[in-house]
PDB file of C-alpha atoms in Angstrom:
ATOM      1  CA  MET A 291     101.382 116.678  -0.777  1.00 96.00           C
ATOM      2  CA  LYS A 292     102.233 112.745  -1.886  1.00 98.00           C
ATOM      3  CA  VAL A 293      99.564 111.622  -4.271  1.00 98.00           C
ATOM      4  CA  ALA A 294      99.486 108.460  -5.833  1.00 98.00           C
ATOM      5  CA  ILE A 295      98.669 107.726  -9.475  1.00 98.00           C
ATOM      6  CA  ILE A 296      96.552 104.077 -10.170  1.00 98.00           C
ATOM      7  CA  ARG A 297      97.748 103.300 -13.804  1.00 98.00           C
ATOM      8  CA  PHE A 298      95.470 100.724 -15.340  1.00 97.00           C
ATOM      9  CA  ALA A 299      96.227  98.860 -18.604  1.00 96.00           C
ATOM     10  CA  GLY A 300      95.515 101.448 -21.692  1.00 96.00           C
ATOM     11  CA  THR A 301      96.596 104.564 -19.448  1.00 97.00           C
ATOM     12  CA  ASN A 302      97.668 107.299 -21.178  1.00 97.00           C
ATOM     13  CA  CYS A 303      98.107 110.362 -19.291  1.00 98.00           C
ATOM     14  CA  GLU A 304      99.676 108.875 -16.098  1.00 98.00           C
ATOM     15  CA  PHE A 305     103.066 111.061 -17.291  1.00 98.00           C
ATOM     16  CA  ASP A 306     101.235 114.295 -17.894  1.00 97.00           C
ATOM     17  CA  THR A 307      99.688 114.088 -14.512  1.00 98.00           C
ATOM     18  CA  ALA A 308     102.547 113.220 -12.916  1.00 98.00           C
ATOM     19  CA  TYR A 309     104.868 115.815 -14.661  1.00 98.00           C
ATOM     20  CA  ALA A 310     101.827 118.571 -13.703  1.00 98.00           C
ATOM     21  CA  PHE A 311     101.963 117.410  -9.948  1.00 98.00           C
ATOM     22  CA  GLU A 312     106.001 117.353  -9.564  1.00 98.00           C
ATOM     23  CA  LYS A 313     105.010 121.119 -11.147  1.00 97.00           C
ATOM     24  CA  ILE A 314     103.422 122.184  -7.817  1.00 97.00           C
ATOM     25  CA  GLY A 315     105.528 120.488  -5.872  1.00 97.00           C
ATOM     26  CA  ALA A 316     104.044 117.386  -4.650  1.00 98.00           C
ATOM     27  CA  LYS A 317     105.557 114.095  -4.412  1.00 98.00           C
ATOM     28  CA  VAL A 318     104.447 111.367  -7.163  1.00 98.00           C
ATOM     29  CA  GLU A 319     103.697 107.902  -6.253  1.00 98.00           C
ATOM     30  CA  LEU A 320     102.299 105.377  -9.699  1.00 98.00           C
ATOM     31  CA  ILE A 321     100.811 102.706  -8.461  1.00 98.00           C
ATOM     32  CA  TRP A 322      99.782  99.213 -10.594  1.00 98.00           C
ATOM     33  CA  HIS A 323      96.346  98.172 -10.526  1.00 97.00           C
ATOM     34  CA  GLU A 324      97.085  95.612  -9.117  1.00 97.00           C
ATOM     35  CA  GLU A 325      98.828  97.176  -5.939  1.00 97.00           C
ATOM     36  CA  LYS A 326      95.806  97.633  -3.020  1.00 93.00           C
ATOM     37  CA  ASN A 327      98.135  98.933  -0.514  1.00 94.00           C
ATOM     38  CA  PHE A 328      99.468 103.067  -0.757  1.00 96.00           C
ATOM     39  CA  LYS A 329      99.438 105.859   1.766  1.00 94.00           C
ATOM     40  CA  ALA A 330      98.333 109.396  -0.457  1.00 97.00           C
ATOM     41  CA  ASP A 331      96.666 112.716   0.375  1.00 97.00           C
ATOM     42  CA  LEU A 332      95.353 112.565  -3.050  1.00 98.00           C
ATOM     43  CA  VAL A 333      94.544 109.905  -5.133  1.00 98.00           C
ATOM     44  CA  VAL A 334      94.010 110.826  -9.070  1.00 98.00           C
ATOM     45  CA  LEU A 335      92.213 108.099 -10.992  1.00 98.00           C
ATOM     46  CA  PRO A 336      93.849 109.431 -14.625  1.00 98.00           C
ATOM     47  CA  GLY A 337      92.823 109.973 -18.344  1.00 98.00           C
ATOM     48  CA  GLY A 338      93.067 107.064 -20.674  1.00 97.00           C
ATOM     49  CA  PHE A 339      91.478 104.014 -22.057  1.00 96.00           C
ATOM     50  CA  SER A 340      91.335 101.998 -19.112  1.00 96.00           C
ATOM     51  CA  TYR A 341      91.062  98.224 -20.490  1.00 93.00           C
ATOM     52  CA  GLY A 342      90.628  99.617 -24.276  1.00 92.00           C
ATOM     53  CA  ASP A 343      87.264 100.622 -23.045  1.00 89.00           C
ATOM     54  CA  TYR A 344      85.269  97.661 -23.278  1.00 86.00           C
ATOM     55  CA  LEU A 345      82.058  96.403 -22.160  1.00 83.00           C
ATOM     56  CA  ARG A 346      82.095 100.825 -21.851  1.00 88.00           C
ATOM     57  CA  CYS A 347      84.104 103.168 -20.389  1.00 92.00           C
ATOM     58  CA  ALA A 348      85.844 101.787 -17.123  1.00 95.00           C
ATOM     59  CA  ALA A 349      82.867  98.983 -16.114  1.00 94.00           C
ATOM     60  CA  ILE A 350      85.998  96.677 -16.005  1.00 95.00           C
ATOM     61  CA  ALA A 351      88.697  98.580 -14.076  1.00 96.00           C
ATOM     62  CA  LYS A 352      86.638  99.370 -11.191  1.00 94.00           C
ATOM     63  CA  PHE A 353      87.335  95.897 -10.403  1.00 96.00           C
ATOM     64  CA  ALA A 354      90.830  96.080 -10.274  1.00 96.00           C
ATOM     65  CA  PRO A 355      92.298  95.764  -7.268  1.00 97.00           C
ATOM     66  CA  ALA A 356      93.289  99.186  -6.726  1.00 97.00           C
ATOM     67  CA  MET A 357      90.084 100.207  -6.102  1.00 97.00           C
ATOM     68  CA  GLU A 358      90.690  98.689  -2.715  1.00 97.00           C
ATOM     69  CA  GLY A 359      92.778 100.834  -1.662  1.00 97.00           C
ATOM     70  CA  VAL A 360      90.781 103.870  -3.343  1.00 98.00           C
ATOM     71  CA  LEU A 361      87.915 102.768  -1.584  1.00 98.00           C
ATOM     72  CA  GLU A 362      89.238 102.520   2.392  1.00 97.00           C
ATOM     73  CA  HIS A 363      91.556 105.805   1.166  1.00 98.00           C
ATOM     74  CA  VAL A 364      87.928 107.313   1.179  1.00 98.00           C
ATOM     75  CA  LYS A 365      86.890 105.765   4.350  1.00 97.00           C
ATOM     76  CA  LYS A 366      89.218 107.841   5.270  1.00 96.00           C
ATOM     77  CA  GLY A 367      88.691 111.275   4.099  1.00 97.00           C
ATOM     78  CA  GLY A 368      91.556 111.573   1.699  1.00 97.00           C
ATOM     79  CA  PHE A 369      90.877 112.892  -1.698  1.00 98.00           C
ATOM     80  CA  VAL A 370      90.086 111.799  -4.606  1.00 98.00           C
ATOM     81  CA  LEU A 371      90.393 112.673  -8.169  1.00 98.00           C
ATOM     82  CA  GLY A 372      88.822 111.839 -11.497  1.00 98.00           C
ATOM     83  CA  ILE A 373      89.704 113.221 -15.053  1.00 98.00           C
ATOM     84  CA  CYS A 374      87.919 112.081 -17.666  1.00 98.00           C
ATOM     85  CA  ASN A 375      88.235 108.353 -17.394  1.00 98.00           C
ATOM     86  CA  GLY A 376      89.278 108.484 -14.268  1.00 98.00           C
ATOM     87  CA  PHE A 377      86.461 110.321 -13.958  1.00 98.00           C
ATOM     88  CA  GLN A 378      84.413 107.520 -15.078  1.00 98.00           C
ATOM     89  CA  MET A 379      85.786 105.115 -12.829  1.00 98.00           C
ATOM     90  CA  LEU A 380      84.030 107.603 -10.416  1.00 98.00           C
ATOM     91  CA  LEU A 381      80.473 107.197 -11.731  1.00 98.00           C
ATOM     92  CA  GLU A 382      81.030 102.916 -11.911  1.00 97.00           C
ATOM     93  CA  LEU A 383      82.043 102.838  -8.537  1.00 97.00           C
ATOM     94  CA  LYS A 384      78.636 104.946  -7.612  1.00 97.00           C
ATOM     95  CA  LEU A 385      81.739 107.739  -5.545  1.00 98.00           C
ATOM     96  CA  LEU A 386      80.016 109.982  -7.873  1.00 98.00           C
ATOM     97  CA  LYS A 387      76.198 110.403  -8.491  1.00 98.00           C
ATOM     98  CA  GLY A 388      75.307 109.758 -12.104  1.00 98.00           C
ATOM     99  CA  ALA A 389      76.793 107.678 -16.130  1.00 98.00           C
ATOM    100  CA  MET A 390      78.185 109.047 -18.527  1.00 97.00           C
ATOM    101  CA  ARG A 391      76.525 107.773 -22.527  1.00 97.00           C
ATOM    102  CA  HIS A 392      78.378 108.837 -25.717  1.00 97.00           C
ATOM    103  CA  ASN A 393      78.847 111.807 -27.068  1.00 97.00           C
ATOM    104  CA  GLU A 394      75.934 112.627 -28.687  1.00 96.00           C
ATOM    105  CA  ASN A 395      76.794 113.324 -32.328  1.00 94.00           C
ATOM    106  CA  LEU A 396      78.386 109.749 -31.684  1.00 93.00           C
ATOM    107  CA  SER A 397      81.998 110.831 -32.788  1.00 96.00           C
ATOM    108  CA  PHE A 398      85.541 110.402 -30.403  1.00 97.00           C
ATOM    109  CA  ILE A 399      86.637 114.856 -30.013  1.00 97.00           C
ATOM    110  CA  SER A 400      89.587 116.263 -29.615  1.00 97.00           C
ATOM    111  CA  LYS A 401      89.274 119.878 -28.946  1.00 97.00           C
ATOM    112  CA  ASN A 402      90.325 122.891 -26.220  1.00 97.00           C
ATOM    113  CA  GLN A 403      87.223 123.405 -24.382  1.00 98.00           C
ATOM    114  CA  ALA A 404      86.228 126.370 -23.269  1.00 98.00           C
ATOM    115  CA  LEU A 405      84.724 126.365 -19.373  1.00 98.00           C
ATOM    116  CA  LYS A 406      82.959 128.070 -17.073  1.00 98.00           C
ATOM    117  CA  VAL A 407      83.037 127.358 -12.909  1.00 98.00           C
ATOM    118  CA  ILE A 408      80.449 127.153 -10.907  1.00 98.00           C
ATOM    119  CA  SER A 409      81.483 126.154  -8.199  1.00 98.00           C
ATOM    120  CA  ASN A 410      84.675 127.434  -5.815  1.00 98.00           C
ATOM    121  CA  ASP A 411      83.378 126.705  -2.837  1.00 97.00           C
ATOM    122  CA  ASN A 412      85.764 123.705  -2.395  1.00 98.00           C
ATOM    123  CA  ALA A 413      89.752 122.088  -2.758  1.00 97.00           C
ATOM    124  CA  PHE A 414      89.994 121.665  -6.470  1.00 98.00           C
ATOM    125  CA  LEU A 415      88.584 124.820  -7.762  1.00 98.00           C
ATOM    126  CA  ARG A 416      89.401 127.208  -5.161  1.00 98.00           C
ATOM    127  CA  LYS A 417      92.205 129.293  -6.474  1.00 97.00           C
ATOM    128  CA  PHE A 418      89.338 130.108  -9.249  1.00 98.00           C
ATOM    129  CA  GLU A 419      86.303 132.756  -9.496  1.00 98.00           C
ATOM    130  CA  LYS A 420      82.672 131.260  -9.737  1.00 98.00           C
ATOM    131  CA  GLY A 421      81.634 131.985 -12.744  1.00 98.00           C
ATOM    132  CA  GLU A 422      85.330 132.912 -13.888  1.00 98.00           C
ATOM    133  CA  GLU A 423      85.011 131.238 -17.952  1.00 98.00           C
ATOM    134  CA  LEU A 424      88.906 129.683 -18.941  1.00 97.00           C
ATOM    135  CA  THR A 425      89.535 127.010 -21.236  1.00 98.00           C
ATOM    136  CA  LEU A 426      90.934 122.574 -21.580  1.00 98.00           C
ATOM    137  CA  PRO A 427      91.670 120.119 -23.738  1.00 98.00           C
ATOM    138  CA  ILE A 428      89.154 117.421 -24.237  1.00 98.00           C
ATOM    139  CA  ALA A 429      89.820 114.108 -25.024  1.00 98.00           C
ATOM    140  CA  HIS A 430      86.766 111.305 -25.180  1.00 97.00           C
ATOM    141  CA  GLY A 431      84.579 109.598 -27.278  1.00 96.00           C
ATOM    142  CA  GLU A 432      81.714 109.146 -24.182  1.00 96.00           C
ATOM    143  CA  GLY A 433      81.892 112.123 -21.927  1.00 97.00           C
ATOM    144  CA  ASN A 434      77.873 112.400 -22.089  1.00 98.00           C
ATOM    145  CA  TYR A 435      77.611 113.255 -18.684  1.00 98.00           C
ATOM    146  CA  PHE A 436      73.332 111.732 -18.016  1.00 98.00           C
ATOM    147  CA  ALA A 437      71.646 112.243 -13.945  1.00 98.00           C
ATOM    148  CA  ASP A 438      68.274 112.284 -13.198  1.00 98.00           C
ATOM    149  CA  LYS A 439      66.228 114.431 -12.150  1.00 98.00           C
ATOM    150  CA  ASP A 440      66.028 113.933  -8.284  1.00 98.00           C
ATOM    151  CA  THR A 441      70.289 114.062  -9.234  1.00 98.00           C
ATOM    152  CA  LEU A 442      70.652 117.034 -10.940  1.00 98.00           C
ATOM    153  CA  LYS A 443      68.109 118.734  -7.988  1.00 98.00           C
ATOM    154  CA  GLU A 444      70.792 117.485  -5.019  1.00 98.00           C
ATOM    155  CA  LEU A 445      73.790 118.221  -7.450  1.00 98.00           C
ATOM    156  CA  GLU A 446      72.617 122.064  -7.840  1.00 98.00           C
ATOM    157  CA  ASP A 447      71.233 122.358  -4.011  1.00 98.00           C
ATOM    158  CA  LYS A 448      74.469 121.397  -2.595  1.00 98.00           C
ATOM    159  CA  ASP A 449      76.740 123.125  -5.053  1.00 98.00           C
ATOM    160  CA  LEU A 450      78.233 120.026  -5.605  1.00 98.00           C
ATOM    161  CA  ILE A 451      78.243 120.846  -9.791  1.00 98.00           C
ATOM    162  CA  LEU A 452      81.868 122.393 -10.566  1.00 98.00           C
ATOM    163  CA  LEU A 453      82.369 122.540 -14.393  1.00 98.00           C
ATOM    164  CA  LYS A 454      79.641 123.461 -16.614  1.00 98.00           C
ATOM    165  CA  TYR A 455      80.613 123.290 -20.927  1.00 98.00           C
ATOM    166  CA  GLN A 456      80.627 126.986 -22.963  1.00 98.00           C
ATOM    167  CA  ASN A 457      78.669 125.631 -26.164  1.00 97.00           C
ATOM    168  CA  ASN A 458      78.118 122.223 -25.200  1.00 98.00           C
ATOM    169  CA  PRO A 459      79.900 119.930 -26.840  1.00 98.00           C
ATOM    170  CA  ASN A 460      78.639 116.831 -25.853  1.00 98.00           C
ATOM    171  CA  GLY A 461      74.731 117.019 -25.346  1.00 98.00           C
ATOM    172  CA  SER A 462      76.049 117.114 -21.528  1.00 98.00           C
ATOM    173  CA  ILE A 463      72.660 117.375 -19.120  1.00 98.00           C
ATOM    174  CA  LEU A 464      72.621 121.662 -17.750  1.00 98.00           C
ATOM    175  CA  ASP A 465      76.243 121.272 -20.245  1.00 98.00           C
ATOM    176  CA  ILE A 466      78.106 119.275 -16.731  1.00 98.00           C
ATOM    177  CA  ALA A 467      81.751 118.738 -17.560  1.00 98.00           C
ATOM    178  CA  GLY A 468      82.659 118.365 -13.947  1.00 98.00           C
ATOM    179  CA  ILE A 469      80.891 117.387 -10.639  1.00 98.00           C
ATOM    180  CA  CYS A 470      82.485 116.183  -6.814  1.00 98.00           C
ATOM    181  CA  ASP A 471      80.371 114.724  -3.696  1.00 98.00           C
ATOM    182  CA  GLU A 472      78.586 116.076  -0.754  1.00 97.00           C
ATOM    183  CA  ASN A 473      82.012 115.797   0.933  1.00 97.00           C
ATOM    184  CA  LYS A 474      83.840 117.485  -1.435  1.00 98.00           C
ATOM    185  CA  LYS A 475      86.758 115.385  -1.166  1.00 98.00           C
ATOM    186  CA  ILE A 476      85.816 113.730  -4.011  1.00 98.00           C
ATOM    187  CA  PHE A 477      86.421 115.326  -8.083  1.00 98.00           C
ATOM    188  CA  GLY A 478      85.566 114.145 -10.908  1.00 98.00           C
ATOM    189  CA  LEU A 479      85.771 115.965 -15.069  1.00 98.00           C
ATOM    190  CA  MET A 480      86.304 115.137 -18.064  1.00 98.00           C
ATOM    191  CA  PRO A 481      88.851 118.048 -19.551  1.00 98.00           C
ATOM    192  CA  HIS A 482      91.988 118.111 -18.820  1.00 98.00           C
ATOM    193  CA  PRO A 483      94.061 119.882 -16.532  1.00 98.00           C
ATOM    194  CA  GLU A 484      97.725 118.222 -16.680  1.00 98.00           C
ATOM    195  CA  ARG A 485      97.747 118.808 -20.507  1.00 97.00           C
ATOM    196  CA  ALA A 486      97.419 122.997 -19.588  1.00 97.00           C
ATOM    197  CA  CYS A 487     100.419 123.020 -17.629  1.00 96.00           C
ATOM    198  CA  GLU A 488     102.251 124.915 -19.832  1.00 95.00           C
ATOM    199  CA  GLU A 489     102.901 128.335 -21.536  1.00 93.00           C
ATOM    200  CA  LEU A 490     104.602 126.456 -23.764  1.00 90.00           C
ATOM    201  CA  LEU A 491     101.908 124.786 -24.668  1.00 83.00           C
ATOM    202  CA  GLY A 492      99.179 127.840 -24.292  1.00 90.00           C
ATOM    203  CA  SER A 493      97.924 127.732 -20.809  1.00 95.00           C
ATOM    204  CA  SER A 494      99.259 126.720 -17.421  1.00 97.00           C
ATOM    205  CA  VAL A 495      95.417 126.951 -16.336  1.00 97.00           C
ATOM    206  CA  GLY A 496      95.696 123.206 -15.387  1.00 98.00           C
ATOM    207  CA  LEU A 497      98.103 124.199 -12.411  1.00 97.00           C
ATOM    208  CA  LYS A 498      96.283 126.784 -11.524  1.00 97.00           C
ATOM    209  CA  MET A 499      93.258 123.717 -10.702  1.00 98.00           C
ATOM    210  CA  LEU A 500      95.897 121.515  -9.416  1.00 98.00           C
ATOM    211  CA  GLU A 501      96.791 123.234  -6.619  1.00 98.00           C
ATOM    212  CA  GLY A 502      93.686 123.894  -4.755  1.00 97.00           C
ATOM    213  CA  PHE A 503      94.684 120.984  -2.938  1.00 97.00           C
ATOM    214  CA  MET A 504      98.370 121.653  -1.868  1.00 93.00           C
ATOM    215  CA  LEU A 505      96.665 123.263   1.534  1.00 74.00           C
TER     216      LEU A 505
END
């Protein structure tokens, strides 16, 4: 599997993400945000602080030339994974529904977070059991997911909610930590699976997530 990881000014998780995918046997290429011609089975928008999070998280990144390549990839039915800042980008691009607000306590949160798998009927979480509990690192200041009632109903009715927080740390509506699109090709989550890929560091559960894409 070929993975393209888009790198922006301010991205800080691209090498962690590349390392995690290489561990499971993927061929990885880092793509600078000014490039728009690339080919891959999976495009990853990694975590960090693209363009310093000026205006609001991911508000500037959505205009990068590389996003033209991402949209073309989506049109062809390719997989996309947005992690943390990458999830915010997918929301800004309207590839996923909803929006992010500042954490409820207005503070940056960085810790290991308990989660529950809500849907495993997708490539990303197919190796997990529905209802399974796991822990992943989170690190964000704007991870408070919000959507209107109609959107929330659609997410629930179509089984598009991937993960929920246990003991919600940021105020996200319905405890939502990750969602996907209705074609189940575009995935966004605030927790960092790439930071849980070594037992030496406490957990390798993140690799199990990424392995779902190795179809």
